[in-house]
Short mmCIF file of C-alpha atoms in Angstrom, two decimals:
data_model
loop_
_atom_site.label_atom_id
_atom_site.label_comp_id
_atom_site.label_asym_id
_atom_site.label_seq_id
_atom_site.Cartn_x
_atom_site.Cartn_y
_atom_site.Cartn_z
CA MET A 24 34.52 22.05 137.64
CA PRO A 25 34.29 20.88 134.02
CA SER A 26 34.53 17.10 133.77
CA ARG A 27 36.02 17.01 130.26
CA SER A 28 38.74 18.82 128.36
CA ALA A 29 38.97 19.81 124.69
CA TRP A 30 41.57 21.39 122.45
CA LEU A 31 40.91 25.00 121.45
CA VAL A 32 42.47 26.08 118.16
CA GLN A 33 42.20 29.83 117.45
CA ALA A 34 43.50 30.53 113.98
CA GLY A 35 43.54 33.22 111.33
CA CYS A 36 42.06 33.24 107.84
CA LEU A 37 42.25 29.68 106.52
CA ASP A 38 41.48 28.22 103.12
CA TYR A 39 38.05 26.58 103.24
CA ALA A 40 38.96 23.44 101.30
CA GLN A 41 41.94 22.77 103.57
CA VAL A 42 39.96 23.18 106.79
CA TRP A 43 37.19 21.00 105.35
CA ALA A 44 39.76 18.27 104.71
CA TRP A 45 41.10 18.70 108.26
CA GLN A 46 37.61 18.32 109.70
CA ARG A 47 37.01 15.09 107.81
CA GLN A 48 40.31 13.71 109.11
CA LEU A 49 39.63 14.85 112.68
CA GLN A 50 36.21 13.20 112.56
CA ASP A 51 37.63 10.00 111.10
CA ASN A 52 40.37 9.91 113.74
CA ARG A 53 37.67 10.00 116.44
CA ARG A 54 35.54 7.36 114.76
CA GLN A 55 38.59 5.11 114.93
CA ASP A 56 39.63 6.24 118.42
CA PRO A 57 36.68 7.69 120.39
CA ASP A 58 38.97 8.51 123.33
CA ARG A 59 40.66 11.33 121.42
CA PRO A 60 39.82 14.74 122.90
CA ASP A 61 37.16 17.03 121.48
CA VAL A 62 38.40 19.92 119.32
CA ILE A 63 36.94 23.36 118.66
CA LEU A 64 38.35 25.35 115.73
CA LEU A 65 37.66 29.12 115.73
CA LEU A 66 38.79 30.90 112.56
CA GLU A 67 37.91 32.89 109.43
CA HIS A 68 37.76 32.04 105.73
CA PRO A 69 38.46 34.00 102.58
CA ALA A 70 35.26 34.55 100.57
CA VAL A 71 33.59 31.22 99.81
CA TYR A 72 30.11 29.79 99.23
CA THR A 73 29.01 26.42 100.56
CA LEU A 74 25.97 24.30 99.75
CA GLY A 75 24.53 21.75 102.17
CA ARG A 76 24.24 18.17 100.97
CA GLY A 77 20.64 18.64 99.81
CA ALA A 78 20.80 22.37 99.03
CA SER A 79 18.96 23.67 95.98
CA LEU A 80 20.83 25.52 93.24
CA GLU A 81 17.73 27.71 92.94
CA HIS A 82 19.08 29.68 95.89
CA LEU A 83 22.11 30.80 93.88
CA LYS A 84 21.75 34.06 91.93
CA PHE A 85 24.76 33.18 89.76
CA ASP A 86 25.83 30.46 87.38
CA PRO A 87 27.56 27.77 89.49
CA GLN A 88 30.15 27.43 86.73
CA GLN A 89 31.00 31.14 87.06
CA ALA A 90 30.75 31.68 90.80
CA PRO A 91 32.05 34.99 92.21
CA ALA A 92 33.98 33.01 94.86
CA PRO A 93 34.83 29.32 95.34
CA LEU A 94 31.71 27.14 95.67
CA HIS A 95 31.67 23.81 97.54
CA ARG A 96 28.91 21.27 98.12
CA ILE A 97 29.56 19.74 101.52
CA GLU A 98 28.10 17.19 103.96
CA ARG A 99 26.34 19.52 106.40
CA GLY A 100 22.62 20.06 106.52
CA GLY A 101 21.02 23.28 105.35
CA GLU A 102 21.06 25.40 102.22
CA VAL A 103 23.62 27.82 100.77
CA THR A 104 25.66 30.18 102.91
CA TYR A 105 28.59 32.56 102.53
CA HIS A 106 31.81 32.89 104.53
CA ALA A 107 34.15 35.88 104.43
CA PRO A 108 36.77 37.62 106.59
CA GLY A 109 35.18 39.19 109.66
CA GLN A 110 32.85 36.24 110.11
CA LEU A 111 33.80 33.97 113.01
CA VAL A 112 33.45 30.32 112.05
CA GLY A 113 33.40 27.60 114.67
CA TYR A 114 33.95 23.93 113.91
CA PRO A 115 33.37 21.72 116.97
CA ILE A 116 34.64 18.18 116.50
CA LEU A 117 32.80 16.62 119.44
CA ASN A 118 32.13 13.09 120.51
CA LEU A 119 28.49 13.61 121.39
CA ARG A 120 28.44 10.38 123.38
CA ARG A 121 30.31 12.38 126.03
CA HIS A 122 27.62 15.07 125.92
CA ARG A 123 24.21 13.92 124.65
CA CYS A 124 23.28 11.79 121.64
CA ASP A 125 20.57 14.20 120.52
CA LEU A 126 21.00 16.37 117.43
CA HIS A 127 18.17 18.72 118.36
CA TRP A 128 19.84 19.31 121.74
CA TYR A 129 23.19 19.90 120.04
CA LEU A 130 21.79 22.53 117.67
CA ARG A 131 20.08 24.33 120.54
CA GLN A 132 23.33 24.27 122.53
CA LEU A 133 25.22 25.89 119.65
CA GLU A 134 22.54 28.57 119.49
CA ALA A 135 22.87 29.06 123.24
CA VAL A 136 26.61 29.74 122.90
CA LEU A 137 25.95 32.52 120.39
CA ILE A 138 23.01 33.95 122.34
CA ASP A 139 25.26 34.19 125.42
CA VAL A 140 27.91 36.09 123.46
CA LEU A 141 25.40 38.53 121.98
CA ALA A 142 24.13 39.23 125.49
CA ILE A 143 27.60 40.54 126.40
CA TYR A 144 26.88 43.37 123.94
CA GLY A 145 23.43 44.04 125.30
CA LEU A 146 21.73 42.25 122.40
CA THR A 147 18.92 39.75 122.65
CA GLY A 148 19.62 36.82 120.38
CA GLU A 149 16.42 35.14 119.25
CA ARG A 150 15.48 31.73 117.94
CA ILE A 151 12.74 31.35 115.33
CA GLU A 152 10.46 28.34 115.54
CA GLY A 153 11.22 25.81 112.81
CA LEU A 154 14.53 27.43 111.81
CA THR A 155 18.12 27.04 113.00
CA GLY A 156 20.33 30.02 113.82
CA VAL A 157 20.24 33.23 115.84
CA TRP A 158 18.56 36.52 114.94
CA VAL A 159 18.71 40.04 116.39
CA GLU A 160 15.86 42.42 115.59
CA GLY A 161 14.85 40.30 112.63
CA LYS A 162 18.35 40.02 111.13
CA LYS A 163 20.17 36.72 111.05
CA LEU A 164 23.56 37.12 112.72
CA ALA A 165 24.48 33.45 113.09
CA ALA A 166 24.00 30.41 110.87
CA ILE A 167 24.42 26.79 111.94
CA GLY A 168 24.91 23.65 109.87
CA ILE A 169 26.29 20.35 111.12
CA GLN A 170 27.14 16.82 110.10
CA VAL A 171 27.41 13.94 112.54
CA SER A 172 28.80 10.46 111.91
CA ARG A 173 28.79 7.81 114.65
CA TRP A 174 28.00 10.71 117.00
CA ILE A 175 31.18 12.60 116.03
CA SER A 176 30.31 16.11 114.84
CA MET A 177 31.85 18.36 112.21
CA HIS A 178 30.97 21.67 110.51
CA GLY A 179 29.30 24.07 112.96
CA PHE A 180 28.39 27.75 113.19
CA ALA A 181 29.19 31.11 111.61
CA LEU A 182 28.73 34.42 113.47
CA ASN A 183 28.81 37.62 111.43
CA VAL A 184 31.01 39.86 113.55
CA CYS A 185 32.15 42.49 111.03
CA PRO A 186 32.28 41.01 107.51
CA ASP A 187 31.48 42.70 104.23
CA LEU A 188 27.93 41.40 103.82
CA SER A 189 27.71 42.14 100.09
CA GLY A 190 28.55 38.53 99.23
CA PHE A 191 25.21 37.45 100.67
CA THR A 192 23.38 39.39 97.94
CA ALA A 193 24.40 36.73 95.41
CA ILE A 194 22.44 34.00 97.23
CA VAL A 195 19.27 33.36 99.19
CA PRO A 196 21.03 32.83 102.52
CA CYS A 197 20.02 29.52 104.10
CA GLY A 198 17.14 29.43 101.61
CA ILE A 199 15.21 32.06 103.62
CA ARG A 200 13.91 34.76 101.28
CA ASP A 201 12.06 37.00 103.71
CA ARG A 202 14.69 37.64 106.40
CA ALA A 203 17.78 39.85 106.18
CA VAL A 204 21.34 38.99 107.18
CA GLY A 205 23.09 41.26 109.65
CA SER A 206 26.30 41.60 111.65
CA LEU A 207 27.29 42.33 115.22
CA ALA A 208 29.13 45.43 114.01
CA GLU A 209 25.85 46.94 112.80
CA PHE A 210 24.65 47.04 116.41
CA CYS A 211 28.04 47.56 118.10
CA PRO A 212 30.35 49.49 115.73
CA SER A 213 33.30 49.30 118.13
CA VAL A 214 33.27 45.50 118.32
CA ARG A 215 36.65 43.78 117.94
CA PHE A 216 36.90 40.42 116.20
CA GLU A 217 39.55 39.00 118.54
CA ALA A 218 37.43 39.86 121.58
CA VAL A 219 34.40 38.07 120.14
CA ARG A 220 36.49 35.01 119.31
CA SER A 221 37.65 34.80 122.94
CA GLN A 222 34.11 35.35 124.22
CA VAL A 223 32.79 32.54 122.02
CA ALA A 224 35.45 30.21 123.42
CA VAL A 225 34.45 31.05 127.00
CA ALA A 226 30.74 30.63 126.24
CA PHE A 227 31.35 27.34 124.44
CA ALA A 228 33.27 25.97 127.40
CA ARG A 229 30.47 26.98 129.78
CA VAL A 230 27.58 25.66 127.68
CA PHE A 231 29.27 22.33 126.93
CA ASP A 232 30.91 21.99 130.36
CA LEU A 233 34.42 21.75 128.90
CA GLU A 234 37.86 22.87 129.99
CA LEU A 235 39.48 24.28 126.84
CA GLN A 236 43.20 23.73 126.40
CA PRO A 237 44.91 26.04 123.87
CA CYS A 238 46.35 24.15 120.91
CA SER A 239 48.30 25.70 118.05
CA ILE A 240 47.78 24.78 114.41
CA GLU A 241 51.22 23.20 114.43
CA GLN A 242 50.35 21.05 117.45
CA LEU A 243 47.08 19.97 115.87
CA LEU A 244 48.79 19.01 112.61
CA ALA A 245 51.33 16.91 114.48
CA GLU A 246 48.90 15.24 116.90
CA GLU A 247 46.31 14.42 114.24
CA HIS A 248 48.63 13.76 111.27
CA LEU A 249 47.00 16.47 109.17
CA GLU A 250 48.42 17.72 105.88
CA PRO A 251 49.61 21.38 105.89
CA SER A 252 51.12 21.44 102.39
CA VAL A 253 48.58 23.86 100.88
CA PHE A 254 50.30 26.66 102.80
CA ASP A 255 53.76 28.03 102.23
CA ASP A 256 54.58 28.39 105.92
CA GLY A 257 52.71 25.32 107.12
CA SER A 258 50.57 27.28 109.56
CA GLY A 259 47.51 27.68 107.38
CA ALA A 260 47.09 31.34 108.28
CA LYS A 261 46.51 34.07 105.71
CA PRO A 262 45.96 37.77 106.35
CA CYS A 263 42.31 38.89 106.37
CA THR A 264 42.46 42.30 104.76
CA ASN A 265 38.84 43.12 103.99
CA LYS A 266 37.06 42.82 107.32
CA LYS A 267 35.72 45.86 109.13
CA CYS A 268 37.03 45.31 112.66
#
């Protein structure tokens, strides 16, 4: 039986800047109180570009002052990436002291979660030596970028389930010029986003030996003293109208 529990928050399409602020607060709460439970956020974002802390602007094919979607430079490692509806984003806020204080191990574990999910669909997820992420038949389906402070993690992974991939054409995704980006829907046209989100949760629990306890956005806001005011209804959820599944 799993020896630890964590809160699982499965949400809709949430504003990137708001979730970024939540992550920083969740991480800070755990730096101050390491006994707080781990959290895994599974959600989507409206179209947005993010740059890792050391990312080069040379990987943008547009003027940063006239970006086609919001552009944020954030604390994670890695280069530029793109989020959009139909892409499942996972933000684990983990106290790695309860798991393993090893960033290489943590990255490989995140890859293992996604490889396990792809296997459900008969796909072989592959790692590439020297790179981080998961590929299928040469196409990158999952990107990973993390930040860790006092062994508390934030940021995480993005799995292209069924997004409109056209936004990637405006960047050099992850700074890799010679490899294409793909989606699960290209290989499995009948895939359903909600099913993949549930499968990722199950795989995450298995790989990290966690018992996941469902937690609503409202519960999380109350327990962690997070600010919901960006959203009219306080839930943070917006409809995702341009995904393909």
